[in-house]
PDB file of C-alpha atoms in Angstrom:
ATOM      1  CA  MET A  24       1.376 -19.690  21.294  1.00 76.00           C
ATOM      2  CA  GLN A  25       4.814 -18.301  22.037  1.00 89.00           C
ATOM      3  CA  PHE A  26       6.924 -15.929  19.944  1.00 97.00           C
ATOM      4  CA  LYS A  27      10.170 -14.133  20.969  1.00 97.00           C
ATOM      5  CA  THR A  28       8.884 -10.720  19.558  1.00 98.00           C
ATOM      6  CA  LEU A  29       5.145 -10.702  19.781  1.00 98.00           C
ATOM      7  CA  LYS A  30       2.757 -11.155  22.524  1.00 98.00           C
ATOM      8  CA  VAL A  31      -0.515 -13.252  21.585  1.00 98.00           C
ATOM      9  CA  THR A  32      -3.544 -13.215  23.729  1.00 97.00           C
ATOM     10  CA  VAL A  33      -7.000 -14.767  22.760  1.00 97.00           C
ATOM     11  CA  ASP A  34     -10.187 -13.691  24.539  1.00 98.00           C
ATOM     12  CA  PRO A  35     -13.035 -16.028  25.429  1.00 98.00           C
ATOM     13  CA  ARG A  36     -14.744 -14.627  21.980  1.00 97.00           C
ATOM     14  CA  ASP A  37     -11.770 -16.241  20.332  1.00 98.00           C
ATOM     15  CA  VAL A  38     -10.698 -12.630  19.249  1.00 98.00           C
ATOM     16  CA  ALA A  39      -6.720 -12.666  19.294  1.00 98.00           C
ATOM     17  CA  THR A  40      -4.496  -9.579  20.220  1.00 98.00           C
ATOM     18  CA  VAL A  41      -1.168  -9.706  18.550  1.00 98.00           C
ATOM     19  CA  THR A  42       1.070  -7.222  20.032  1.00 98.00           C
ATOM     20  CA  LEU A  43       4.700  -6.420  18.344  1.00 98.00           C
ATOM     21  CA  ASN A  44       6.762  -6.444  21.624  1.00 98.00           C
ATOM     22  CA  ARG A  45       9.900  -4.820  20.989  1.00 98.00           C
ATOM     23  CA  PRO A  46       9.200  -1.393  22.611  1.00 98.00           C
ATOM     24  CA  GLU A  47      12.599  -0.609  23.483  1.00 97.00           C
ATOM     25  CA  LYS A  48      13.162  -0.720  19.628  1.00 97.00           C
ATOM     26  CA  ARG A  49       9.968   1.159  18.856  1.00 98.00           C
ATOM     27  CA  ASN A  50       8.798  -2.307  17.608  1.00 98.00           C
ATOM     28  CA  ALA A  51      10.941  -2.014  14.629  1.00 98.00           C
ATOM     29  CA  LEU A  52      11.159  -4.961  12.096  1.00 98.00           C
ATOM     30  CA  SER A  53      14.144  -7.221  13.023  1.00 98.00           C
ATOM     31  CA  ALA A  54      14.634 -10.682  11.142  1.00 97.00           C
ATOM     32  CA  GLN A  55      13.031 -12.451  14.195  1.00 98.00           C
ATOM     33  CA  MET A  56      10.059 -10.304  14.343  1.00 98.00           C
ATOM     34  CA  MET A  57       9.370 -10.813  10.786  1.00 98.00           C
ATOM     35  CA  ASP A  58       9.882 -14.723  11.207  1.00 98.00           C
ATOM     36  CA  ASP A  59       7.295 -14.426  14.164  1.00 98.00           C
ATOM     37  CA  LEU A  60       4.862 -12.439  12.370  1.00 98.00           C
ATOM     38  CA  THR A  61       4.989 -15.008   9.288  1.00 98.00           C
ATOM     39  CA  GLU A  62       4.495 -17.786  11.689  1.00 98.00           C
ATOM     40  CA  MET A  63       1.782 -16.248  13.540  1.00 98.00           C
ATOM     41  CA  ALA A  64      -0.122 -15.344  10.109  1.00 98.00           C
ATOM     42  CA  GLN A  65       0.436 -18.922   8.850  1.00 97.00           C
ATOM     43  CA  THR A  66      -0.757 -20.445  12.350  1.00 97.00           C
ATOM     44  CA  MET A  67      -3.663 -18.140  13.128  1.00 97.00           C
ATOM     45  CA  GLY A  68      -4.827 -17.880   9.706  1.00 96.00           C
ATOM     46  CA  ALA A  69      -5.184 -21.750   9.730  1.00 96.00           C
ATOM     47  CA  ASP A  70      -7.265 -21.839  13.033  1.00 96.00           C
ATOM     48  CA  THR A  71     -10.733 -21.633  12.100  1.00 94.00           C
ATOM     49  CA  THR A  72     -11.750 -20.903  15.769  1.00 97.00           C
ATOM     50  CA  ILE A  73      -9.929 -17.173  15.575  1.00 98.00           C
ATOM     51  CA  ARG A  74     -12.956 -14.868  14.399  1.00 98.00           C
ATOM     52  CA  ALA A  75     -10.604 -11.864  14.067  1.00 98.00           C
ATOM     53  CA  ILE A  76      -7.152 -10.500  14.894  1.00 98.00           C
ATOM     54  CA  VAL A  77      -6.195  -7.062  16.252  1.00 98.00           C
ATOM     55  CA  LEU A  78      -2.402  -5.869  15.686  1.00 98.00           C
ATOM     56  CA  GLN A  79      -1.022  -3.396  17.851  1.00 98.00           C
ATOM     57  CA  GLY A  80       2.445  -2.362  19.280  1.00 98.00           C
ATOM     58  CA  ALA A  81       3.676  -2.180  22.774  1.00 98.00           C
ATOM     59  CA  GLY A  82       5.196   0.977  24.353  1.00 98.00           C
ATOM     60  CA  SER A  83       5.092   4.311  22.631  1.00 97.00           C
ATOM     61  CA  VAL A  84       4.687   3.603  19.024  1.00 98.00           C
ATOM     62  CA  PHE A  85       3.312   1.013  16.633  1.00 98.00           C
ATOM     63  CA  CYS A  86       6.074   0.422  14.436  1.00 98.00           C
ATOM     64  CA  ALA A  87       9.038   2.474  13.395  1.00 97.00           C
ATOM     65  CA  GLY A  88       9.663   0.584  10.264  1.00 97.00           C
ATOM     66  CA  GLY A  89      12.584  -1.895   9.557  1.00 95.00           C
ATOM     67  CA  ASP A  90      15.337  -2.395  12.133  1.00 96.00           C
ATOM     68  CA  LEU A  91      18.206  -0.357  11.226  1.00 91.00           C
ATOM     69  CA  GLY A  92      20.673  -2.820  12.504  1.00 93.00           C
ATOM     70  CA  TRP A  93      19.236  -5.444  10.098  1.00 95.00           C
ATOM     71  CA  MET A  94      19.232  -2.941   7.322  1.00 92.00           C
ATOM     72  CA  ARG A  95      22.883  -2.170   7.930  1.00 91.00           C
ATOM     73  CA  ASP A  96      23.703  -5.773   7.840  1.00 94.00           C
ATOM     74  CA  GLN A  97      22.458  -5.874   4.132  1.00 93.00           C
ATOM     75  CA  ILE A  98      24.983  -3.211   3.022  1.00 90.00           C
ATOM     76  CA  THR A  99      27.703  -5.411   3.688  1.00 91.00           C
ATOM     77  CA  ALA A 100      26.137  -8.845   3.025  1.00 94.00           C
ATOM     78  CA  ASN A 101      26.562 -10.716  -0.297  1.00 95.00           C
ATOM     79  CA  ARG A 102      23.932 -10.903  -2.796  1.00 95.00           C
ATOM     80  CA  ALA A 103      22.704 -13.933  -1.764  1.00 96.00           C
ATOM     81  CA  THR A 104      21.998 -13.141   1.435  1.00 96.00           C
ATOM     82  CA  ARG A 105      20.494  -9.714   0.458  1.00 96.00           C
ATOM     83  CA  VAL A 106      17.934 -11.703  -1.802  1.00 96.00           C
ATOM     84  CA  ALA A 107      16.970 -13.797   1.348  1.00 97.00           C
ATOM     85  CA  GLU A 108      16.567 -11.204   3.702  1.00 97.00           C
ATOM     86  CA  ALA A 109      14.566  -9.143   1.214  1.00 97.00           C
ATOM     87  CA  GLY A 110      12.338 -12.183   0.580  1.00 97.00           C
ATOM     88  CA  ARG A 111      12.009 -12.719   4.361  1.00 98.00           C
ATOM     89  CA  LEU A 112      10.222  -9.199   4.613  1.00 97.00           C
ATOM     90  CA  ALA A 113       8.389  -9.923   1.435  1.00 98.00           C
ATOM     91  CA  ASP A 114       7.024 -13.233   2.480  1.00 97.00           C
ATOM     92  CA  MET A 115       5.927 -12.017   6.033  1.00 98.00           C
ATOM     93  CA  LEU A 116       3.874  -9.158   4.189  1.00 98.00           C
ATOM     94  CA  GLY A 117       2.461 -11.701   1.867  1.00 97.00           C
ATOM     95  CA  ALA A 118       1.534 -13.996   4.824  1.00 98.00           C
ATOM     96  CA  LEU A 119      -0.339 -11.295   6.364  1.00 98.00           C
ATOM     97  CA  ASN A 120      -2.173 -10.092   3.439  1.00 98.00           C
ATOM     98  CA  ASP A 121      -2.999 -13.559   2.541  1.00 97.00           C
ATOM     99  CA  MET A 122      -4.460 -14.695   5.912  1.00 97.00           C
ATOM    100  CA  PRO A 123      -8.097 -15.340   5.796  1.00 97.00           C
ATOM    101  CA  THR A 124      -8.762 -14.023   9.334  1.00 98.00           C
ATOM    102  CA  PRO A 125      -9.939 -10.558   9.580  1.00 98.00           C
ATOM    103  CA  LEU A 126      -6.877  -8.366  10.414  1.00 98.00           C
ATOM    104  CA  ILE A 127      -7.378  -5.002  12.289  1.00 98.00           C
ATOM    105  CA  ALA A 128      -4.452  -2.610  13.017  1.00 98.00           C
ATOM    106  CA  ARG A 129      -4.702  -0.490  16.240  1.00 98.00           C
ATOM    107  CA  ILE A 130      -2.289   2.356  15.444  1.00 98.00           C
ATOM    108  CA  HIS A 131      -0.769   4.827  18.051  1.00 98.00           C
ATOM    109  CA  GLY A 132       2.374   6.765  18.349  1.00 98.00           C
ATOM    110  CA  ALA A 133       3.612   6.378  14.969  1.00 98.00           C
ATOM    111  CA  ALA A 134       3.653   4.052  11.876  1.00 98.00           C
ATOM    112  CA  MET A 135       6.806   4.690   9.558  1.00 98.00           C
ATOM    113  CA  GLY A 136       8.066   2.879   6.518  1.00 97.00           C
ATOM    114  CA  GLY A 137       7.340  -1.040   7.389  1.00 98.00           C
ATOM    115  CA  GLY A 138       4.756   0.125   9.864  1.00 98.00           C
ATOM    116  CA  VAL A 139       2.810   1.782   7.094  1.00 98.00           C
ATOM    117  CA  GLY A 140       3.132  -1.617   5.200  1.00 98.00           C
ATOM    118  CA  LEU A 141       1.653  -3.287   8.091  1.00 98.00           C
ATOM    119  CA  ALA A 142      -1.145  -0.905   8.229  1.00 98.00           C
ATOM    120  CA  CYS A 143      -1.671  -1.517   4.256  1.00 98.00           C
ATOM    121  CA  VAL A 144      -1.891  -5.192   4.850  1.00 98.00           C
ATOM    122  CA  CYS A 145      -4.637  -5.120   7.384  1.00 98.00           C
ATOM    123  CA  ASP A 146      -8.334  -5.197   6.398  1.00 98.00           C
ATOM    124  CA  VAL A 147      -8.908  -1.808   8.301  1.00 98.00           C
ATOM    125  CA  ALA A 148      -6.607   0.438  10.432  1.00 98.00           C
ATOM    126  CA  ILE A 149      -7.800   2.791  13.077  1.00 98.00           C
ATOM    127  CA  ALA A 150      -5.501   5.146  14.492  1.00 98.00           C
ATOM    128  CA  ASP A 151      -4.704   7.599  17.309  1.00 98.00           C
ATOM    129  CA  ASP A 152      -5.425  11.127  16.003  1.00 97.00           C
ATOM    130  CA  ALA A 153      -2.013  12.024  17.356  1.00 98.00           C
ATOM    131  CA  ALA A 154      -0.206   9.427  15.384  1.00 98.00           C
ATOM    132  CA  LEU A 155       2.279  10.234  12.641  1.00 98.00           C
ATOM    133  CA  PHE A 156       3.083   8.387   9.469  1.00 98.00           C
ATOM    134  CA  GLY A 157       5.685   8.547   6.797  1.00 98.00           C
ATOM    135  CA  LEU A 158       7.307   6.411   4.106  1.00 98.00           C
ATOM    136  CA  THR A 159      10.766   7.381   5.277  1.00 97.00           C
ATOM    137  CA  GLU A 160      12.857   5.238   3.066  1.00 97.00           C
ATOM    138  CA  THR A 161      14.482   7.801   0.778  1.00 97.00           C
ATOM    139  CA  ARG A 162      15.650   9.680   3.465  1.00 96.00           C
ATOM    140  CA  LEU A 163      17.976   6.716   3.948  1.00 95.00           C
ATOM    141  CA  GLY A 164      19.008   6.153   0.424  1.00 96.00           C
ATOM    142  CA  LEU A 165      16.317   3.345   0.348  1.00 96.00           C
ATOM    143  CA  ILE A 166      12.946   2.768  -1.448  1.00 97.00           C
ATOM    144  CA  PRO A 167       9.554   1.459  -0.077  1.00 97.00           C
ATOM    145  CA  ALA A 168       9.937  -1.720  -2.311  1.00 97.00           C
ATOM    146  CA  THR A 169       8.547  -4.790  -0.617  1.00 98.00           C
ATOM    147  CA  ILE A 170       5.710  -2.793   1.275  1.00 98.00           C
ATOM    148  CA  GLY A 171       5.160  -0.964  -2.114  1.00 98.00           C
ATOM    149  CA  PRO A 172       2.351  -3.488  -3.789  1.00 98.00           C
ATOM    150  CA  TYR A 173       0.094  -3.115  -0.537  1.00 98.00           C
ATOM    151  CA  VAL A 174       0.812   0.669  -0.070  1.00 98.00           C
ATOM    152  CA  ILE A 175      -0.326   1.281  -3.753  1.00 98.00           C
ATOM    153  CA  ALA A 176      -3.249  -1.151  -3.473  1.00 97.00           C
ATOM    154  CA  ARG A 177      -4.308   0.859  -0.406  1.00 97.00           C
ATOM    155  CA  MET A 178      -4.012   4.255  -1.399  1.00 97.00           C
ATOM    156  CA  GLY A 179      -4.074   4.029  -5.303  1.00 97.00           C
ATOM    157  CA  GLU A 180      -1.086   5.532  -7.263  1.00 97.00           C
ATOM    158  CA  GLY A 181      -2.117   9.021  -7.496  1.00 97.00           C
ATOM    159  CA  ARG A 182      -2.654   9.525  -3.759  1.00 97.00           C
ATOM    160  CA  ALA A 183       0.505   7.084  -2.917  1.00 97.00           C
ATOM    161  CA  ARG A 184       2.628   9.631  -5.034  1.00 97.00           C
ATOM    162  CA  ARG A 185       2.087  12.471  -2.830  1.00 97.00           C
ATOM    163  CA  VAL A 186       4.131  10.498   0.126  1.00 98.00           C
ATOM    164  CA  PHE A 187       5.647   7.515  -1.542  1.00 98.00           C
ATOM    165  CA  MET A 188       9.169   9.189  -2.625  1.00 97.00           C
ATOM    166  CA  SER A 189       9.186  12.269  -0.428  1.00 97.00           C
ATOM    167  CA  SER A 190       9.553  10.646   3.124  1.00 97.00           C
ATOM    168  CA  ARG A 191       7.519  13.383   4.412  1.00 97.00           C
ATOM    169  CA  VAL A 192       5.952  12.788   7.866  1.00 98.00           C
ATOM    170  CA  PHE A 193       2.359  13.394   7.986  1.00 98.00           C
ATOM    171  CA  GLY A 194      -0.552  13.215  10.574  1.00 98.00           C
ATOM    172  CA  ALA A 195      -3.301  10.726  11.228  1.00 98.00           C
ATOM    173  CA  ASP A 196      -5.912  13.019   9.396  1.00 98.00           C
ATOM    174  CA  GLU A 197      -3.963  12.689   6.065  1.00 98.00           C
ATOM    175  CA  ALA A 198      -3.416   9.208   6.704  1.00 98.00           C
ATOM    176  CA  LYS A 199      -7.209   8.871   6.584  1.00 98.00           C
ATOM    177  CA  GLU A 200      -7.433  10.992   3.582  1.00 98.00           C
ATOM    178  CA  LEU A 201      -4.794   8.653   1.551  1.00 98.00           C
ATOM    179  CA  GLY A 202      -6.494   5.521   2.692  1.00 98.00           C
ATOM    180  CA  ILE A 203      -4.095   4.150   5.008  1.00 98.00           C
ATOM    181  CA  VAL A 204      -6.490   4.336   8.003  1.00 98.00           C
ATOM    182  CA  ALA A 205     -10.184   4.254   7.978  1.00 98.00           C
ATOM    183  CA  ARG A 206     -10.705   6.460  11.281  1.00 98.00           C
ATOM    184  CA  ALA A 207      -8.407   8.781  13.246  1.00 98.00           C
ATOM    185  CA  LEU A 208      -9.856   9.633  16.751  1.00 98.00           C
ATOM    186  CA  PRO A 209      -8.542  10.589  20.193  1.00 98.00           C
ATOM    187  CA  ALA A 210      -6.577   7.727  21.782  1.00 96.00           C
ATOM    188  CA  ALA A 211      -9.038   7.606  24.792  1.00 97.00           C
ATOM    189  CA  ASP A 212     -11.488   6.240  22.052  1.00 98.00           C
ATOM    190  CA  LEU A 213      -9.341   3.702  20.343  1.00 97.00           C
ATOM    191  CA  ASP A 214     -10.528   0.845  22.347  1.00 97.00           C
ATOM    192  CA  THR A 215     -14.163   1.442  21.729  1.00 98.00           C
ATOM    193  CA  ALA A 216     -13.525   1.980  17.817  1.00 98.00           C
ATOM    194  CA  ILE A 217     -11.634  -1.395  17.885  1.00 98.00           C
ATOM    195  CA  GLU A 218     -14.513  -3.037  19.249  1.00 98.00           C
ATOM    196  CA  ALA A 219     -16.885  -1.765  16.977  1.00 98.00           C
ATOM    197  CA  GLU A 220     -14.680  -3.159  13.917  1.00 98.00           C
ATOM    198  CA  VAL A 221     -14.527  -6.634  15.884  1.00 98.00           C
ATOM    199  CA  ALA A 222     -18.149  -6.825  16.833  1.00 98.00           C
ATOM    200  CA  PRO A 223     -19.511  -7.714  13.326  1.00 98.00           C
ATOM    201  CA  TYR A 224     -17.248 -10.648  12.913  1.00 98.00           C
ATOM    202  CA  LEU A 225     -18.643 -12.340  16.027  1.00 98.00           C
ATOM    203  CA  GLN A 226     -22.277 -12.733  14.073  1.00 98.00           C
ATOM    204  CA  VAL A 227     -20.942 -13.997  10.667  1.00 98.00           C
ATOM    205  CA  ALA A 228     -19.929 -17.174   9.216  1.00 98.00           C
ATOM    206  CA  PRO A 229     -15.927 -17.653   9.574  1.00 96.00           C
ATOM    207  CA  GLY A 230     -15.623 -19.694   6.315  1.00 96.00           C
ATOM    208  CA  ALA A 231     -17.609 -17.091   4.354  1.00 98.00           C
ATOM    209  CA  VAL A 232     -15.500 -14.265   5.665  1.00 98.00           C
ATOM    210  CA  GLY A 233     -12.380 -16.162   4.570  1.00 97.00           C
ATOM    211  CA  ALA A 234     -13.876 -16.707   1.057  1.00 98.00           C
ATOM    212  CA  ALA A 235     -15.144 -13.027   0.805  1.00 98.00           C
ATOM    213  CA  LYS A 236     -11.525 -11.724   1.665  1.00 98.00           C
ATOM    214  CA  ALA A 237     -10.048 -13.960  -0.902  1.00 97.00           C
ATOM    215  CA  LEU A 238     -12.357 -12.797  -3.397  1.00 98.00           C
ATOM    216  CA  ALA A 239     -11.801  -9.072  -2.692  1.00 97.00           C
ATOM    217  CA  ARG A 240      -8.098  -9.784  -3.069  1.00 95.00           C
ATOM    218  CA  SER A 241      -8.645 -11.516  -6.474  1.00 95.00           C
ATOM    219  CA  LEU A 242     -10.547  -8.601  -7.679  1.00 96.00           C
ATOM    220  CA  GLY A 243      -8.202  -6.027  -6.513  1.00 94.00           C
ATOM    221  CA  ALA A 244      -4.352  -5.170  -7.369  1.00 93.00           C
ATOM    222  CA  VAL A 245      -2.742  -8.248  -8.474  1.00 94.00           C
ATOM    223  CA  ILE A 246       0.006  -8.949  -5.958  1.00 96.00           C
ATOM    224  CA  ASP A 247       1.204 -12.256  -7.279  1.00 95.00           C
ATOM    225  CA  ARG A 248       4.638 -14.249  -6.937  1.00 95.00           C
ATOM    226  CA  ALA A 249       6.065 -12.177 -10.130  1.00 97.00           C
ATOM    227  CA  THR A 250       5.158  -8.925  -8.476  1.00 97.00           C
ATOM    228  CA  ILE A 251       6.672  -9.920  -4.812  1.00 97.00           C
ATOM    229  CA  ASP A 252       9.805 -11.118  -6.577  1.00 97.00           C
ATOM    230  CA  GLU A 253      10.176  -7.720  -8.683  1.00 97.00           C
ATOM    231  CA  THR A 254      10.094  -5.811  -5.120  1.00 97.00           C
ATOM    232  CA  VAL A 255      12.439  -8.287  -3.618  1.00 97.00           C
ATOM    233  CA  GLU A 256      14.904  -7.567  -6.778  1.00 97.00           C
ATOM    234  CA  ALA A 257      14.210  -3.813  -6.209  1.00 97.00           C
ATOM    235  CA  LEU A 258      15.120  -3.799  -2.400  1.00 96.00           C
ATOM    236  CA  THR A 259      18.147  -5.981  -3.186  1.00 96.00           C
ATOM    237  CA  HIS A 260      19.377  -3.580  -5.879  1.00 95.00           C
ATOM    238  CA  ILE A 261      18.928  -0.442  -3.785  1.00 96.00           C
ATOM    239  CA  TRP A 262      20.968  -2.235  -0.748  1.00 94.00           C
ATOM    240  CA  GLU A 263      23.761  -2.518  -3.203  1.00 94.00           C
ATOM    241  CA  GLY A 264      23.953   1.054  -4.094  1.00 94.00           C
ATOM    242  CA  GLU A 265      26.324   3.706  -2.610  1.00 95.00           C
ATOM    243  CA  GLU A 266      23.185   6.064  -1.455  1.00 96.00           C
ATOM    244  CA  ALA A 267      21.948   3.412   1.006  1.00 95.00           C
ATOM    245  CA  ALA A 268      25.640   2.888   2.499  1.00 94.00           C
ATOM    246  CA  HIS A 269      25.858   6.563   2.953  1.00 96.00           C
ATOM    247  CA  GLY A 270      22.248   7.204   4.011  1.00 95.00           C
ATOM    248  CA  LEU A 271      22.299   4.454   6.684  1.00 93.00           C
ATOM    249  CA  ASP A 272      25.805   5.384   7.969  1.00 93.00           C
ATOM    250  CA  ALA A 273      24.932   8.990   8.268  1.00 94.00           C
ATOM    251  CA  PHE A 274      21.627   8.144  10.216  1.00 92.00           C
ATOM    252  CA  LEU A 275      23.270   5.687  12.719  1.00 89.00           C
ATOM    253  CA  ASN A 276      26.063   8.265  13.221  1.00 92.00           C
ATOM    254  CA  LYS A 277      23.511  11.243  13.572  1.00 92.00           C
ATOM    255  CA  THR A 278      25.185  13.239  10.952  1.00 95.00           C
ATOM    256  CA  PRO A 279      23.179  14.704   7.852  1.00 93.00           C
ATOM    257  CA  PRO A 280      23.501  12.849   4.606  1.00 96.00           C
ATOM    258  CA  ARG A 281      25.050  14.622   1.677  1.00 95.00           C
ATOM    259  CA  TRP A 282      21.718  15.103   0.076  1.00 96.00           C
ATOM    260  CA  ALA A 283      20.137  16.926   3.038  1.00 92.00           C
ATOM    261  CA  THR A 284      20.396  20.653   2.612  1.00 86.00           C
ATOM    262  CA  LYS A 285      21.204  22.906   5.533  1.00 74.00           C
ATOM    263  CA  PRO A 286      18.377  24.993   7.020  1.00 64.00           C
ATOM    264  CA  ASP A 287      18.873  28.735   6.608  1.00 57.00           C
TER     265      ASP A 287
END
């Protein structure tokens, strides 16, 4: 299976490793990567021989969030394009969330913005204890819109509100407390911890696993088409605002946005 922005391998046990493979861009979610992840989820999710999938990132970080060039393009795009691009991101998250195959995140370095969203659509996430996390959208004049349903489902509203709006960066121990990750441990122990998550799936019926996962989703937070469409509309709307244009311009030009107070 070949993708432009992903590296996919399958071991003799039928355990797949999917690597976000834009290390030079800190694995930021470009339009191509969104399409690749959607296709991967649909294709591998339909492959009943795959027992589990490990999602990881190449290079220094797991995922730095949305690609800034892609986000900047939405500021000058027409509304139809903005809606389509917000839908592209939403559909990717939905495809990953809905796939019947167990999905395990291996997080190192950092997971920011959409990277937190990826962690929250996985069934379990294990992190390097030095990894950093943050829902950093409001710093740019944006909001965590399309990832929002999955973040709230994972953390619960009360815990999510601690970090959902502030763009505060926090460590792996707090990510564990918030429910984003199940375990945070030294980088040297990550592979062993991932193997411990994979191993049980080699002893259970794949069809039953998929059915149990679907049941868990149906009993949890409702993330239906109406919910997803609401997040698409919210992201489209925020892209049309003056704050987003100013925030992205300031970030790309390495200047402080007007809302950032100067240090004493």
